[in-house]
Short mmCIF file of C-alpha atoms in Angstrom, two decimals:
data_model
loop_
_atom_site.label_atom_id
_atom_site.label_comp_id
_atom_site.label_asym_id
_atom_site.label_seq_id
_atom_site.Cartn_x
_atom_site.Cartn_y
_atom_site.Cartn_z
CA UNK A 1 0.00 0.00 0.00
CA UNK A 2 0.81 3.37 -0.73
CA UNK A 3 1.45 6.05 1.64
CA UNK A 4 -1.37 8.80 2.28
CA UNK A 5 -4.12 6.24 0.63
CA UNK A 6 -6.86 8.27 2.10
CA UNK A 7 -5.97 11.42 -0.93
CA UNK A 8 -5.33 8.43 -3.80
CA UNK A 9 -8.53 6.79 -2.50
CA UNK A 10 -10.28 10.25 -2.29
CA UNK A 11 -9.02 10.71 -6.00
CA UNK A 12 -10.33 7.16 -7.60
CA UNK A 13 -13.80 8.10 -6.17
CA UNK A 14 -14.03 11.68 -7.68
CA UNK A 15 -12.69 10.20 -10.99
CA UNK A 16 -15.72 7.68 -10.57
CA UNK A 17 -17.68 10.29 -9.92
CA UNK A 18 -16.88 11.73 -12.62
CA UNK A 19 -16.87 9.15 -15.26
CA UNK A 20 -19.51 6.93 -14.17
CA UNK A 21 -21.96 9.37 -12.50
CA UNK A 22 -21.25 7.18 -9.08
CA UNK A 23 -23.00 8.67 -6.09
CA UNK A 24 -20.64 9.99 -3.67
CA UNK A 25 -22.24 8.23 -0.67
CA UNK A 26 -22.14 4.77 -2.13
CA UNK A 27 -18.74 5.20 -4.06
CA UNK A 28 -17.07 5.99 -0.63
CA UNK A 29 -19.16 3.13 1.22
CA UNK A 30 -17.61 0.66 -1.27
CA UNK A 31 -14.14 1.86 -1.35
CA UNK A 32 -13.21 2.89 3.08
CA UNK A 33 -13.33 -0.52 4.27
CA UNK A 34 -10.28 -0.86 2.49
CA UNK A 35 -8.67 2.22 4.65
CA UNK A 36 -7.60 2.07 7.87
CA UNK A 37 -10.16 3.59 10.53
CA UNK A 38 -7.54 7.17 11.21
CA UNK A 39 -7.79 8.15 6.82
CA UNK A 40 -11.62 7.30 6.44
CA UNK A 41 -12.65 10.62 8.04
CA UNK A 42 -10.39 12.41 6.01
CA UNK A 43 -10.81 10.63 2.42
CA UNK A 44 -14.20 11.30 3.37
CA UNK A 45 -13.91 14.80 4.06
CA UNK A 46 -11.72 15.53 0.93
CA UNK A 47 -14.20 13.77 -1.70
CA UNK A 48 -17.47 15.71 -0.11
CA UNK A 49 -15.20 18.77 0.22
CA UNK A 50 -14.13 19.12 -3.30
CA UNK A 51 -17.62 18.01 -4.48
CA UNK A 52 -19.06 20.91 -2.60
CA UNK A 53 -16.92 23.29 -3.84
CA UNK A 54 -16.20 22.11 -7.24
CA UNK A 55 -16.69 25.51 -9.25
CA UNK A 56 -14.93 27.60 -6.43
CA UNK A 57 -11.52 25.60 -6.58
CA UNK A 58 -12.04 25.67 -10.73
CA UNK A 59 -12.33 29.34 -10.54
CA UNK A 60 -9.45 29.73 -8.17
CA UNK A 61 -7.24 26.68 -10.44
CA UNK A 62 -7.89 28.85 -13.78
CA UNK A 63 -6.48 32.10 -12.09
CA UNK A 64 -3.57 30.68 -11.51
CA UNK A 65 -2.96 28.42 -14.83
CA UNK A 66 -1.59 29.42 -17.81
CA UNK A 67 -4.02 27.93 -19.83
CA UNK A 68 -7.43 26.79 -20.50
CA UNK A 69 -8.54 24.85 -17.76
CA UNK A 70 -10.87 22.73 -20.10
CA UNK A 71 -7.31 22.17 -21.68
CA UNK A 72 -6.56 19.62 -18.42
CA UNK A 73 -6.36 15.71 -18.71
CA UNK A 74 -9.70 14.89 -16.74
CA UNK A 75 -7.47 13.10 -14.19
CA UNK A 76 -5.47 15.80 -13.53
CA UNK A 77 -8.07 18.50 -12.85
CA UNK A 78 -9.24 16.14 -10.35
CA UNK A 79 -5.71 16.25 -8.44
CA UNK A 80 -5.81 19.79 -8.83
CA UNK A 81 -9.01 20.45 -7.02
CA UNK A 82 -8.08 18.17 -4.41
CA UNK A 83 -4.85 19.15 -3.90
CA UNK A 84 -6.45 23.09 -3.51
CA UNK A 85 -9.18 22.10 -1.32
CA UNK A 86 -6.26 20.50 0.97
CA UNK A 87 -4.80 23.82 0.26
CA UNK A 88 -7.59 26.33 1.05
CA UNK A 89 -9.86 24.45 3.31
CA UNK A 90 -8.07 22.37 6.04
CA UNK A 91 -5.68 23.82 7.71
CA UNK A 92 -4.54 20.71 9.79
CA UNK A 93 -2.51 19.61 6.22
CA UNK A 94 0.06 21.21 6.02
CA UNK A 95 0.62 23.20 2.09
CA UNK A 96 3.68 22.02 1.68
CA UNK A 97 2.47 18.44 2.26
CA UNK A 98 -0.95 18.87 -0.01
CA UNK A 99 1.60 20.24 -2.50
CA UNK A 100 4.79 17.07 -2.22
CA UNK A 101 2.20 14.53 -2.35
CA UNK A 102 0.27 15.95 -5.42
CA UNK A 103 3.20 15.73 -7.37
CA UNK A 104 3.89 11.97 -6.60
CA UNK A 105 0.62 11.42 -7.88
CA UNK A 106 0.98 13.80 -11.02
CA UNK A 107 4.11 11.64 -11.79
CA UNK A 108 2.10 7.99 -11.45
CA UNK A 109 -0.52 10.04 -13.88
CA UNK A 110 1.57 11.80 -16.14
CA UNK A 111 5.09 12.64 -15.17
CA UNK A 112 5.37 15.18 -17.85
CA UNK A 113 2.73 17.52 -15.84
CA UNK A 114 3.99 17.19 -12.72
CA UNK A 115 6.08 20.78 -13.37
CA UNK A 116 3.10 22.13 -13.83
CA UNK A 117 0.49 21.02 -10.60
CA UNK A 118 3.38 22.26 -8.45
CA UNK A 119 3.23 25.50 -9.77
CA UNK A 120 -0.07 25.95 -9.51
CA UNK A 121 -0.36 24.65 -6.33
CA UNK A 122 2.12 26.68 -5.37
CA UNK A 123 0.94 29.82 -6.47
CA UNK A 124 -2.79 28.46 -4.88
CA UNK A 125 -0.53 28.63 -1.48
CA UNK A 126 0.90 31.82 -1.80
CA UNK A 127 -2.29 33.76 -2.75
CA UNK A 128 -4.76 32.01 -0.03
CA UNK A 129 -5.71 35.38 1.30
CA UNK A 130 -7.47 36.22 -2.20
CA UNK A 131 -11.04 36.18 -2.41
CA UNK A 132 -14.39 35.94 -4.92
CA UNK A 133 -14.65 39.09 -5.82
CA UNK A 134 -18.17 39.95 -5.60
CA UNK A 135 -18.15 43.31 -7.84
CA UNK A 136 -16.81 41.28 -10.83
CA UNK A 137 -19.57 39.21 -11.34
CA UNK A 138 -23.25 39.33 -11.85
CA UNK A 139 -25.26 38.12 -8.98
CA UNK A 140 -26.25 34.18 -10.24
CA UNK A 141 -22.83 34.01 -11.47
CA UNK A 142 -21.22 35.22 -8.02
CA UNK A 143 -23.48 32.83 -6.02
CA UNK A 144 -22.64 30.19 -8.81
CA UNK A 145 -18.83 30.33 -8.11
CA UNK A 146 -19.02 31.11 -4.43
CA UNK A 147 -21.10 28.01 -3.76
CA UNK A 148 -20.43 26.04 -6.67
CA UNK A 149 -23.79 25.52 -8.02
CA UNK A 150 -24.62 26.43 -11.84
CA UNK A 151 -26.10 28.94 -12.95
CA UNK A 152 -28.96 27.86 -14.18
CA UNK A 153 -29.96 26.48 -10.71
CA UNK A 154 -28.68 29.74 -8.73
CA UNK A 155 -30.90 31.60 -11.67
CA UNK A 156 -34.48 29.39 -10.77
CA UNK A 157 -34.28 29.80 -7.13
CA UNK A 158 -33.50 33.44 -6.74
CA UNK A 159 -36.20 34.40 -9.64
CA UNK A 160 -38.43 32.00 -7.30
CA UNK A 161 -37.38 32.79 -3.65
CA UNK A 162 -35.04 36.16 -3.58
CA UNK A 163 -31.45 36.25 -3.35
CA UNK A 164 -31.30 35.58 0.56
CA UNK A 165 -33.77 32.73 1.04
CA UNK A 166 -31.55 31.24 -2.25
CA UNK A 167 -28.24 32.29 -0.47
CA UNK A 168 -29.36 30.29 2.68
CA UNK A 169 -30.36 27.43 1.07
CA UNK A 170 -26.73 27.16 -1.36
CA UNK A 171 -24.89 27.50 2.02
CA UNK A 172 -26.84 24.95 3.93
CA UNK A 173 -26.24 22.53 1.19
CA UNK A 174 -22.31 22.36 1.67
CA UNK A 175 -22.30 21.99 5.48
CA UNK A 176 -22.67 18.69 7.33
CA UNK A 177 -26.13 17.38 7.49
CA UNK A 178 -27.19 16.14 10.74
CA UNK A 179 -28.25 13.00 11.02
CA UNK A 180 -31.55 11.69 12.36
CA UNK A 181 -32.12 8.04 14.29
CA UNK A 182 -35.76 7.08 14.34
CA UNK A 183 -36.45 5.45 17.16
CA UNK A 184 -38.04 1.65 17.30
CA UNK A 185 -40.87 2.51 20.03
CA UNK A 186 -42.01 -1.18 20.21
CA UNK A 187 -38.17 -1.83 21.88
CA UNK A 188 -37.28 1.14 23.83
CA UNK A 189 -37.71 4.94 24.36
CA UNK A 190 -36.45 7.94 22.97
CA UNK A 191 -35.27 8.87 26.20
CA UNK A 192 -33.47 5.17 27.23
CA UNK A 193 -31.85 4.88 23.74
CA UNK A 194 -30.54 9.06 24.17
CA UNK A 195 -29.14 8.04 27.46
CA UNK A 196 -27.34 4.91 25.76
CA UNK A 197 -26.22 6.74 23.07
CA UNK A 198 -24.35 9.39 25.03
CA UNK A 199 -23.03 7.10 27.57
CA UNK A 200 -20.70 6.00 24.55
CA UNK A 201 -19.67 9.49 24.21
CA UNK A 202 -21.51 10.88 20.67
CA UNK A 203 -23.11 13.65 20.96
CA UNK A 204 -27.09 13.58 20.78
CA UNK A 205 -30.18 15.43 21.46
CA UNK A 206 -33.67 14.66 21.30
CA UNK A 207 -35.94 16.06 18.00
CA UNK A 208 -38.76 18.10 18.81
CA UNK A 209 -41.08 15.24 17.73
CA UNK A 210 -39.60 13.04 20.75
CA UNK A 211 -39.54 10.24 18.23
CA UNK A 212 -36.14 10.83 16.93
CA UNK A 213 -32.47 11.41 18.56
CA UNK A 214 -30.21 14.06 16.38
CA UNK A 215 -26.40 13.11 15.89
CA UNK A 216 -23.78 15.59 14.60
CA UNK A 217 -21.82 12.14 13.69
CA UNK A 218 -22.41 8.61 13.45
CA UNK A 219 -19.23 7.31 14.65
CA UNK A 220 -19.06 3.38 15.14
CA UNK A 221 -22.92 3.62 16.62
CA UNK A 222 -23.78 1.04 13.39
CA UNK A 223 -21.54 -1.11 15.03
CA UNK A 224 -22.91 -1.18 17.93
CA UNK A 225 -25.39 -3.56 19.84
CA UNK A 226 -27.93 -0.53 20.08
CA UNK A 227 -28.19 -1.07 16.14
CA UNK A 228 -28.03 -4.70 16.15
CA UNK A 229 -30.81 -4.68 18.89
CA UNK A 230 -32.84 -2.97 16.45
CA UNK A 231 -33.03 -0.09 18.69
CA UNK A 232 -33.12 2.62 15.91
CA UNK A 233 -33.02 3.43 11.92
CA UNK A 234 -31.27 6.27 9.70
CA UNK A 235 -34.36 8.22 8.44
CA UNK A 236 -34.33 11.76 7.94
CA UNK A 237 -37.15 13.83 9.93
CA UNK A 238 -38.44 15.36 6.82
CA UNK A 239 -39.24 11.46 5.64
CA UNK A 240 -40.71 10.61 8.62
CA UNK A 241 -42.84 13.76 8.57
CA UNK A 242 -44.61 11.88 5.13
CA UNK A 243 -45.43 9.01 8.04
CA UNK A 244 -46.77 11.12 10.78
CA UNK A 245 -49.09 13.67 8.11
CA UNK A 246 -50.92 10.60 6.93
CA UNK A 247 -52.07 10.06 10.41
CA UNK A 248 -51.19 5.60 10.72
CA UNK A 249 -53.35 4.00 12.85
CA UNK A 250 -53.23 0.61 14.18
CA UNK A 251 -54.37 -2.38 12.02
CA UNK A 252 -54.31 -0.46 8.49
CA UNK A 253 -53.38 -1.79 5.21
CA UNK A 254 -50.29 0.40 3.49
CA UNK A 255 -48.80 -0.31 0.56
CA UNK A 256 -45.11 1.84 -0.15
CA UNK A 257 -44.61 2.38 -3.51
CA UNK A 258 -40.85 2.65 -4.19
CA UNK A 259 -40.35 1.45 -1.02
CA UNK A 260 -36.29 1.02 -0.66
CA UNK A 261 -34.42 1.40 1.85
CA UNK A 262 -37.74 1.05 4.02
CA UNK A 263 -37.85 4.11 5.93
CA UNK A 264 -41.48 4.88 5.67
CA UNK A 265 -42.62 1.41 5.60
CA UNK A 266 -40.78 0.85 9.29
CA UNK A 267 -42.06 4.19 10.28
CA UNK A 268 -45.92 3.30 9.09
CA UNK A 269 -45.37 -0.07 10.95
CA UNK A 270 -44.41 1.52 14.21
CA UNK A 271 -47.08 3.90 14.12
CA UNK A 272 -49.46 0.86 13.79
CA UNK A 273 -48.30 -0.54 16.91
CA UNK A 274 -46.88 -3.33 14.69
CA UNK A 275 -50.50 -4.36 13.99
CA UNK A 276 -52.10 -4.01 10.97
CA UNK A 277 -49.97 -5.25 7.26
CA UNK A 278 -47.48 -3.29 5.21
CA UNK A 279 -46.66 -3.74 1.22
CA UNK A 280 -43.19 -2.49 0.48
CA UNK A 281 -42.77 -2.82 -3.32
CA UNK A 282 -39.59 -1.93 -5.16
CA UNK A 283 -37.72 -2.32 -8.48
CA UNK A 284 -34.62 -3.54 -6.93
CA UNK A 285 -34.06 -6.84 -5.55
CA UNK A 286 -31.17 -6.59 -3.92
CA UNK A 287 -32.46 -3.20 -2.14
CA UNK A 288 -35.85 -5.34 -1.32
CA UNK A 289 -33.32 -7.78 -0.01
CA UNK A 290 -31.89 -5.41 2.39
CA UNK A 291 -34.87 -3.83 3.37
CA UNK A 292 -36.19 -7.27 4.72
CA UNK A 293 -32.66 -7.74 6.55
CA UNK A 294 -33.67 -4.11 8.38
CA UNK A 295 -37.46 -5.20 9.14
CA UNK A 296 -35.96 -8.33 10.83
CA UNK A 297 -33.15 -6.84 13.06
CA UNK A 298 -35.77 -4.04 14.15
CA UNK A 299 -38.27 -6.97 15.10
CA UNK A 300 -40.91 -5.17 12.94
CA UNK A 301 -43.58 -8.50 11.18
CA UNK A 302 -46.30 -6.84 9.59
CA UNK A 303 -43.87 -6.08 6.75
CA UNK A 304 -44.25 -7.56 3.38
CA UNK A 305 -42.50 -7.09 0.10
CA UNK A 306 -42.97 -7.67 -3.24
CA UNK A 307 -40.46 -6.75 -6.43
CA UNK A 308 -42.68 -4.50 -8.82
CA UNK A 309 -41.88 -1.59 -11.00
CA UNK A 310 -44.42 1.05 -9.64
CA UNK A 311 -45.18 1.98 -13.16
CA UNK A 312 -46.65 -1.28 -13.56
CA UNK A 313 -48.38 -0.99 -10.27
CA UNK A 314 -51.67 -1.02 -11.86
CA UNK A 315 -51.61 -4.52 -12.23
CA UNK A 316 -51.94 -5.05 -8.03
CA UNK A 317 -55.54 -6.24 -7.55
CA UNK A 318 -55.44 -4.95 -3.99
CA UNK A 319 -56.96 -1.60 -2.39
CA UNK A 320 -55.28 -0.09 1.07
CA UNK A 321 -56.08 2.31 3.47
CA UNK A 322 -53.22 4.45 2.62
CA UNK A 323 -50.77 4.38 -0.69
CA UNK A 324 -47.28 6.18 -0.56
CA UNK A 325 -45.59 6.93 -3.57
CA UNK A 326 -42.18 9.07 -2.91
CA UNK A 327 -41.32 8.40 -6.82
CA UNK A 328 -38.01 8.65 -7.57
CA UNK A 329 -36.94 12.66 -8.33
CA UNK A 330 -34.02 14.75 -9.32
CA UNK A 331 -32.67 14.57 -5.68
CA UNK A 332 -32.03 18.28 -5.49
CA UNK A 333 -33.21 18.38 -1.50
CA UNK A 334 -30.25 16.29 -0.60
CA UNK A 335 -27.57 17.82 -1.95
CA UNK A 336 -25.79 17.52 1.45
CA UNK A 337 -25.48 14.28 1.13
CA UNK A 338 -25.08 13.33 -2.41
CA UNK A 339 -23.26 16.52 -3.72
CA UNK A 340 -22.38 15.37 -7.14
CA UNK A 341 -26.22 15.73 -7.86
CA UNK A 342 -26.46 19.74 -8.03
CA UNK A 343 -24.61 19.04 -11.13
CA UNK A 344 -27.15 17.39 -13.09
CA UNK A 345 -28.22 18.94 -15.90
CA UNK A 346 -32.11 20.96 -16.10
CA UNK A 347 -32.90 18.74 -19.14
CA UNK A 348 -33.97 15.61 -17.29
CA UNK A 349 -37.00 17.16 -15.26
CA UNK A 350 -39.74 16.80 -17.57
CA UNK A 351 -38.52 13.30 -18.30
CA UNK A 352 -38.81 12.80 -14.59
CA UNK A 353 -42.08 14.52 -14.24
CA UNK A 354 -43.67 12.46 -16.67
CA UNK A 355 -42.64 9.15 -14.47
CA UNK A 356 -43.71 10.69 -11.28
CA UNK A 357 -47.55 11.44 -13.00
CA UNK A 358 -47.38 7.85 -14.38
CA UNK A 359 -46.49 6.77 -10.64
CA UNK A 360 -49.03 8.81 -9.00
CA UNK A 361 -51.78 7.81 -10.97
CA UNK A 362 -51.39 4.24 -10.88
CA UNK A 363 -51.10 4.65 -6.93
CA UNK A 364 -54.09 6.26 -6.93
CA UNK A 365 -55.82 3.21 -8.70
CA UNK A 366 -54.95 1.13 -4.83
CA UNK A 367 -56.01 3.72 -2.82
CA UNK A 368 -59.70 2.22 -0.96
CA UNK A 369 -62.94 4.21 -0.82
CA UNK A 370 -62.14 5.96 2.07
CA UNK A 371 -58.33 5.95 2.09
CA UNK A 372 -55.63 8.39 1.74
CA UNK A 373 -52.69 8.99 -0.52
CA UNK A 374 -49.00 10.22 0.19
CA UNK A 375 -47.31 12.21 -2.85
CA UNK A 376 -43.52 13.05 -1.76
CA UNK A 377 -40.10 13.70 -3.48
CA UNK A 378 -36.31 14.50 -1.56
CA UNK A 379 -36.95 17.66 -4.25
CA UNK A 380 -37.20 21.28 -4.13
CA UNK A 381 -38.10 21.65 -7.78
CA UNK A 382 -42.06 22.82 -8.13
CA UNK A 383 -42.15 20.97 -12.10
CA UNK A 384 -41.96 17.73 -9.66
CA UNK A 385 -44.12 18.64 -6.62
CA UNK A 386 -47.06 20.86 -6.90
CA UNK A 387 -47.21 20.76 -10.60
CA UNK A 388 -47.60 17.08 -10.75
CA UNK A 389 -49.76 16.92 -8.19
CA UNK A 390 -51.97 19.87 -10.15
CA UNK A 391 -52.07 17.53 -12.93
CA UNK A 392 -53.25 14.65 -10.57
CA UNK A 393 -55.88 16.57 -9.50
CA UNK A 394 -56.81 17.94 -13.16
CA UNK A 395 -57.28 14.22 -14.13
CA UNK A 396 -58.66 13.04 -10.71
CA UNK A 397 -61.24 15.57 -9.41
CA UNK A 398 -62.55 12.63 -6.53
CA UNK A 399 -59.40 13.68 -4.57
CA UNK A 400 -58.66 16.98 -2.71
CA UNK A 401 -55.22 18.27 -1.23
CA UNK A 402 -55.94 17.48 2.62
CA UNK A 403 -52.30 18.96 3.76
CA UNK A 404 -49.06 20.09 1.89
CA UNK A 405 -45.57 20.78 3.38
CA UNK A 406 -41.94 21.72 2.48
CA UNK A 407 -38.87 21.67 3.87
CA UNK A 408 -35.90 23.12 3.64
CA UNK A 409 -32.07 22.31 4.84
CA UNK A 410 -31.70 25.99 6.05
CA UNK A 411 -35.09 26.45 7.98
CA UNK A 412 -35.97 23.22 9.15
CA UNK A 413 -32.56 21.39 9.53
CA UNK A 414 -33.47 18.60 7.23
CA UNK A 415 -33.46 17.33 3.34
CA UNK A 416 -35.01 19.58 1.02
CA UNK A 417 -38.66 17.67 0.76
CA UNK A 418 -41.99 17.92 -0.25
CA UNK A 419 -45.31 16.15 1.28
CA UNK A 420 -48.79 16.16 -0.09
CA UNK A 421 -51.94 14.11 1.71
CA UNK A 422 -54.17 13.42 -0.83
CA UNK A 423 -57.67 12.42 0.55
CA UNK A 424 -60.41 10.94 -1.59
CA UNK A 425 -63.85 12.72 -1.59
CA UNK A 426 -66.94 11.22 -0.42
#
């Protein structure tokens, strides 16, 4: 093994990234069991660092090259931002270290640029105290650059929402995320598992809900016998909030459309007491697979699943009490988390919309006489949300909009989301 694996590890999964369209999350979930426990953090930190910032250390690489930066070997821009993230984000590395060790990489790459990534690197070092200059740019193209977004997105949400909600909302989405445990209620308390969770030294605190502990870090806590107990399960609050608006009671049939990883189903079966039957269908297999695996180690039986495309989901001869269909979406409200996707381009909406109607529609078909439906999407993007549930409604007038919520990263503390309770009339 090489020395400093975390930065070459940190560079084959922004290359990946890159290449392949690999989420961040997954490509790094794959690739740090190979690392040893003191360079996970930090390979972590440097891929979601330089994803964040992607346009910021381009704009701050092309100041200091002599050339086109869309003149680069792929590869090599990737060193470069790496290398000046090391450079002009953590100050624990030291520059002259960021700087050594990019050019033994350069020279495994190509050793004929290696002259040229320590001079720019160098010059990134020398000039650290420069800054975005505001006046220089006009005000989408500023935020663009500062918070490396495009354009085109900085563009929609301050014609939508003003400059400041917009500026918020960029900012939010390259911090940390917190992360939210749901709490198995049919095993233990919110306020047992809080005390067992800080007696191994994280640092917790209950949500204002009561049914979910907030953790600034995971740590080794999915290694621990409070997970294998079944004790908890990652779910974000604004997921669980498409749960606890459809109002689950004990003994109700529920059938989760798109149902993987099985947040909402273990969420619906919790707030049924564990009583009552839950459908979770999915296109995946293997993520059905898993999602069983979860049910079982949180002790939760009135889970069923079945593989099914939910476009085809008209073909279920069944009816339920409630139907949830959180259709698969652009991903824009969890940018935190999966970074690479604010880079997506504006083109594949209406393909997406189109699938979402399809969805909603045929979930509608299950929905009983006097049941209820869940419309939801980890999106911020109103050409997924409210129109497409407008359309429902244009086609479907026997259903009504019984409540509607967003969230929002920088207001609420959670993924971008939206939530519509659709009730039928009678």
């Amino acid at each position: 093994m090489k020395k400093n694996d975390a930065r070459r590890t940190a560079l084959k999964i922004l290359t990946s990234v890159r290449r392949f369209s690999d989420f961040s999350d997954e490509a790094l979930s794959s690739r740090l069991k190979a690392l040893k426990k003191v360079d996970r953090a930090l390979c972590s930190k440097l891929v979601y660092g330089v994803l964040q910032n992607r346009m910021l250390l381009d704009y701050y690489i092309s100041i200091h090259l002599d050339r086109s930066i869309s003149r680069l070997e792929p590869k090599l821009l990737d060193l470069l931002r790496l290398s000046a993230y090391q450079i002009l984000f953590l100050d624990r590395i030291p520059d002259r270290a960021a700087i050594s060790e990019a050019v033994d990489i350069t020279k495994e790459i190509n050793k004929k640029a290696s002259g040229l990534v320590n001079a720019v690197l160098r010059r990134i070092s020398e000039n650290k105290s420069l800054v975005l200059p505001e006046n220089e740019f006009e005000e989408t193209e500023y935020l663009s650059i500062k918070y490396s977004h495009p354009k085109w997105f900085c563009e929609y949400m301050t014609n939508k929402y003003g400059r400041n909600f917009t500026e918020g909302f960029l900012k939010a989405n390259n911090e940390e995320p917190p992360i939210y445990l749901q709490v198995n209620t049919e095993l233990i308390s919110a306020e047992e598992l809080l005390e067992k969770i800080l007696e191994l030294g994280l640092n917790a605190e209950p949500d204002s809900d009561l049914k979910s502990i907030k953790l600034g870090q995971i740590g080794e806590l999915l290694e621990s016998d409070l997970f294998h107990k079944g004790y908890f399960f990652i779910q974000d609050k604004a997921a669980r909030a498409a749960v606890d608006i459809a109002q689950v009671k004990s003994g109700e049939s529920i059938l989760d459309l798109c149902a993987a990883p099985g947040g909402k189903s273990f969420a619906s079966a919790l707030e049924m007491k564990n009583s009552g039957r839950v459908l979770s269908c999915d296109i995946s297999q293997s993520r059905l697979e898993k999602l069983v695996e979860s049910a079982e180690r949180l002790k939760l039986y009135v889970i069923e699943t079945k593989l099914m495309d939910a476009l085809d989901a008209g073909n279920l001869k069944e009816s339920f009490d409630l139907v949830i269909a959180d259709v698969p979406c652009s991903g824009f409200g969890v940018i935190r988390k999966k970074p690479e996707i604010r880079y997506k381009n504006w083109e594949s909406l209406s393909e997406l919309a189109d699938i979402q109607k399809k969805i909603l529609n045929n979930a509608a078909n299950m929905v009983n006489d006097s049941g209820r439906l869940i419309y939801s999407t980890c999106t911020i993007f109103n050409e997924e949300n409210e129109e497409v549930v407008a359309d429902f409604l244009a086609r479907n007038i026997n259903y009504y909009i019984e409540e509607e919520k967003r969230f929002w990263p920088h207001i609420d503390g959670s993924d971008g989301f939206y939530i519509c309770l659709l009730k039928k009339r009678t």
